[in-house]
Amino acid sequence: FLDLTGCTAFQHWPRRATIERGALILRDCTALTALPDWLGRLSTLDLAGCAGIRSIPDGVEVTLWLDIGGTSLSALPPSLKGAPLRWRGVRVDERIALRPHELTAREALQEPNAERRRVMIERMGTLRFVREADPAVLDEDRDPGGERRLLRIELQEDEPLVGLLCQCPSTGRQYLIRVPPLMKSCHQAAAWIAGFDEPSLYQPCLET
């Protein structure tokens, strides 16, 4: 067994070692970019938060679960075909983990498990999800970036997704910023984002 959770300085593996049938936990080892080719059969392999990991050597096997949440993996080696997958602790399938471009808002909305649905929305990207989900428009106004809208999507067995859809005045890039479900207006949401509990106190001379 080897647990290096949160070891942000870990980068290099020894040339030879043995971890056999146990667990290899590398969660949030953010400096790590590769796995050694001497890894074999493991019970669990936790790579959640290892954004630098882009591949897993063929020959690695996992019997219980493999967590690849937040990695840069786009495929698994043949030796891991059919391995039980997790995304930051949530059970997912290969499509959710590795092919999020295939997911649709309709699928996410029909998913009964709230944790799994949150992962699906994360993998799709909140902006794409909202565009496909036909949200209710609670309020509309304008700021220096242009039009902004307060949107709401009802989620089964979970609190509604409410977000302020706005545009950066400098880059023109569109953003959706999630806000508490009780927000009623764009100004109230913008004030909350800026750290104001009382919207009337939020009177910026310039918004960027």
Coordinates of C-alpha atoms in Angstrom, one line a residue:
F1 CA 0.0 0.0 0.0
L2 CA 1.2 3.5 -0.8
D3 CA -0.7 6.7 0.2
L4 CA 0.7 10.0 -1.0
T5 CA -2.5 12.0 -0.7
G6 CA -1.8 15.8 -1.2
C7 CA 1.9 15.3 -1.7
T8 CA 2.3 18.2 -4.2
A9 CA 6.1 18.0 -4.4
F10 CA 6.1 14.3 -5.6
Q11 CA 7.2 14.0 -9.2
H12 CA 9.7 11.1 -9.7
W13 CA 9.3 7.4 -9.2
P14 CA 12.1 5.0 -8.2
R15 CA 13.4 2.9 -11.1
R16 CA 12.1 -0.3 -9.5
A17 CA 9.5 -1.0 -6.7
T18 CA 6.6 -3.3 -6.0
I19 CA 3.1 -2.4 -5.0
E20 CA 1.1 -5.6 -5.2
R21 CA -2.6 -6.2 -4.7
G22 CA -2.9 -3.2 -2.5
A23 CA -4.0 0.4 -2.9
L24 CA -2.0 3.2 -4.6
I25 CA -3.5 6.6 -3.5
L26 CA -2.1 9.6 -5.4
R27 CA -5.0 12.0 -4.8
D28 CA -4.1 15.7 -5.5
C29 CA -0.4 14.9 -6.3
T30 CA -0.5 17.9 -8.6
A31 CA 3.1 17.8 -9.8
L32 CA 2.9 14.2 -11.0
T33 CA 2.8 13.7 -14.7
A34 CA 3.5 10.0 -15.2
L35 CA 3.0 6.6 -13.7
P36 CA 5.8 3.9 -13.6
D37 CA 5.7 1.0 -15.9
W38 CA 6.4 -1.5 -13.0
L39 CA 2.8 -1.1 -11.7
G40 CA 0.9 -4.3 -11.9
R41 CA -2.3 -5.6 -10.3
L42 CA -3.8 -3.2 -7.7
S43 CA -7.0 -3.3 -5.7
T44 CA -7.5 0.5 -6.0
L45 CA -5.8 3.3 -7.9
D46 CA -6.8 6.9 -6.9
L47 CA -5.6 9.6 -9.3
A48 CA -8.2 12.2 -8.5
G49 CA -6.8 15.7 -8.8
C50 CA -3.7 14.6 -10.7
A51 CA -4.3 17.0 -13.6
G52 CA -0.9 16.2 -15.1
I53 CA -1.7 12.5 -15.7
R54 CA -2.4 12.0 -19.4
S55 CA -2.0 8.2 -19.7
I56 CA -1.8 5.0 -17.7
P57 CA 0.8 2.3 -18.7
D58 CA -0.7 -0.8 -20.3
G59 CA -0.4 -3.7 -17.9
V60 CA -1.9 -1.9 -14.9
E61 CA -4.9 -3.8 -13.6
V62 CA -7.4 -2.6 -10.9
T63 CA -9.8 -5.0 -9.2
L64 CA -12.0 -2.6 -7.0
W65 CA -12.0 0.9 -8.4
L66 CA -10.0 3.5 -10.4
D67 CA -10.6 7.2 -9.6
I68 CA -9.6 9.5 -12.5
G69 CA -11.5 12.6 -11.5
G70 CA -9.7 15.8 -12.6
T71 CA -7.0 14.0 -14.6
S72 CA -6.2 14.7 -18.2
L73 CA -6.9 11.2 -19.3
S74 CA -8.8 10.7 -22.6
A75 CA -8.5 6.9 -22.8
L76 CA -7.6 3.9 -20.7
P77 CA -5.1 1.1 -21.7
P78 CA -6.4 -2.3 -22.8
S79 CA -5.5 -3.8 -19.4
L80 CA -8.0 -1.5 -17.7
K81 CA -10.9 -2.2 -20.1
G82 CA -14.1 -2.6 -18.0
A83 CA -12.4 -1.4 -14.7
P84 CA -14.9 0.1 -12.2
L85 CA -14.5 3.9 -12.5
R86 CA -15.0 6.8 -10.1
W87 CA -14.8 10.5 -10.5
R88 CA -13.7 12.1 -7.2
G89 CA -15.4 9.3 -5.3
V90 CA -18.6 9.1 -7.4
R91 CA -19.2 5.9 -9.5
V92 CA -19.3 6.7 -13.2
D93 CA -19.1 4.9 -16.5
E94 CA -16.4 5.3 -19.2
R95 CA -18.6 7.6 -21.2
I96 CA -19.0 10.1 -18.4
A97 CA -15.3 9.9 -17.5
L98 CA -13.7 9.9 -20.9
R99 CA -16.3 11.0 -23.5
P100 CA -18.2 13.8 -22.0
H101 CA -18.8 15.3 -25.4
E102 CA -21.4 12.6 -25.9
L103 CA -23.5 13.6 -22.9
T104 CA -26.6 15.6 -23.2
A105 CA -28.5 17.9 -20.8
R106 CA -31.5 15.6 -21.1
E107 CA -29.5 12.6 -19.9
A108 CA -28.2 14.7 -17.0
L109 CA -31.7 15.9 -16.0
Q110 CA -33.0 12.4 -16.1
E111 CA -30.2 11.0 -13.9
P112 CA -31.9 10.1 -10.5
N113 CA -28.6 10.1 -8.5
A114 CA -27.8 13.6 -7.5
E115 CA -24.0 13.1 -7.1
R116 CA -23.7 11.3 -10.5
R117 CA -25.8 14.1 -12.1
R118 CA -23.4 16.7 -10.7
V119 CA -20.5 14.9 -12.2
M120 CA -22.3 14.7 -15.6
I121 CA -22.9 18.5 -15.5
E122 CA -19.3 19.1 -14.5
R123 CA -18.0 16.9 -17.4
M124 CA -20.3 18.6 -19.9
G125 CA -19.4 22.0 -18.7
T126 CA -22.0 24.1 -16.9
L127 CA -22.4 26.5 -19.8
R128 CA -23.1 23.8 -22.4
F129 CA -25.5 22.1 -20.0
V130 CA -27.5 25.3 -19.4
R131 CA -27.7 26.1 -23.1
E132 CA -29.2 22.7 -23.7
A133 CA -31.5 22.5 -20.7
D134 CA -34.0 25.2 -21.6
P135 CA -33.7 27.1 -18.3
A136 CA -36.3 29.5 -16.9
V137 CA -35.2 33.1 -17.1
L138 CA -35.8 34.8 -13.8
D139 CA -34.4 38.3 -14.7
E140 CA -32.6 40.1 -17.4
D141 CA -30.6 43.4 -17.5
R142 CA -27.3 44.8 -18.9
D143 CA -23.8 45.5 -17.6
P144 CA -20.7 46.8 -19.3
G145 CA -20.2 43.3 -20.8
G146 CA -23.7 43.4 -22.4
E147 CA -26.9 41.5 -21.6
R148 CA -26.9 39.2 -18.6
R149 CA -29.6 36.8 -17.4
L150 CA -30.4 35.0 -14.2
L151 CA -31.3 31.4 -15.1
R152 CA -32.9 28.6 -13.1
I153 CA -33.0 24.8 -13.8
E154 CA -35.0 22.5 -11.6
L155 CA -33.1 19.3 -10.6
Q156 CA -34.8 16.3 -9.1
E157 CA -33.8 15.3 -5.5
D158 CA -31.4 18.4 -5.4
E159 CA -31.5 22.1 -5.1
P160 CA -32.2 24.1 -8.3
L161 CA -29.3 25.2 -10.4
V162 CA -29.4 29.0 -10.5
G163 CA -26.7 31.0 -12.2
L164 CA -25.9 34.4 -13.6
L165 CA -25.1 34.3 -17.3
C166 CA -22.9 37.2 -18.2
Q167 CA -20.1 38.3 -20.5
C168 CA -16.6 39.6 -19.8
P169 CA -16.4 43.2 -21.2
S170 CA -12.7 42.7 -21.9
T171 CA -12.6 39.4 -23.7
G172 CA -16.3 38.9 -24.7
R173 CA -16.2 35.5 -23.2
Q174 CA -19.5 34.2 -21.8
Y175 CA -19.7 32.8 -18.2
L176 CA -22.3 31.2 -16.0
I177 CA -21.6 31.8 -12.3
R178 CA -23.7 29.7 -10.0
V179 CA -25.4 31.6 -7.2
P180 CA -27.7 30.6 -4.3
P181 CA -31.2 29.4 -5.4
L182 CA -32.9 32.3 -3.5
M183 CA -31.5 34.9 -5.9
K184 CA -34.3 36.8 -7.7
S185 CA -32.5 39.4 -9.8
C186 CA -29.3 39.8 -11.8
H187 CA -28.2 42.7 -9.6
Q188 CA -28.8 40.6 -6.4
A189 CA -26.8 37.8 -7.9
A190 CA -24.0 40.1 -9.0
A191 CA -23.9 41.7 -5.5
W192 CA -23.6 38.2 -3.9
I193 CA -20.8 37.3 -6.3
A194 CA -19.0 40.5 -5.3
G195 CA -19.4 39.6 -1.6
F196 CA -22.3 41.8 -0.7
D197 CA -25.1 40.4 1.4
E198 CA -27.2 43.5 0.9
P199 CA -27.7 44.2 -2.8
S200 CA -28.6 47.9 -2.3
L201 CA -25.0 48.5 -1.1
Y202 CA -23.5 47.1 -4.3
Q203 CA -23.3 50.2 -6.6
P204 CA -20.1 49.8 -8.7
C205 CA -18.9 52.7 -10.8
L206 CA -17.3 50.2 -13.2
E207 CA -17.8 46.4 -13.6
T208 CA -15.0 44.4 -15.2

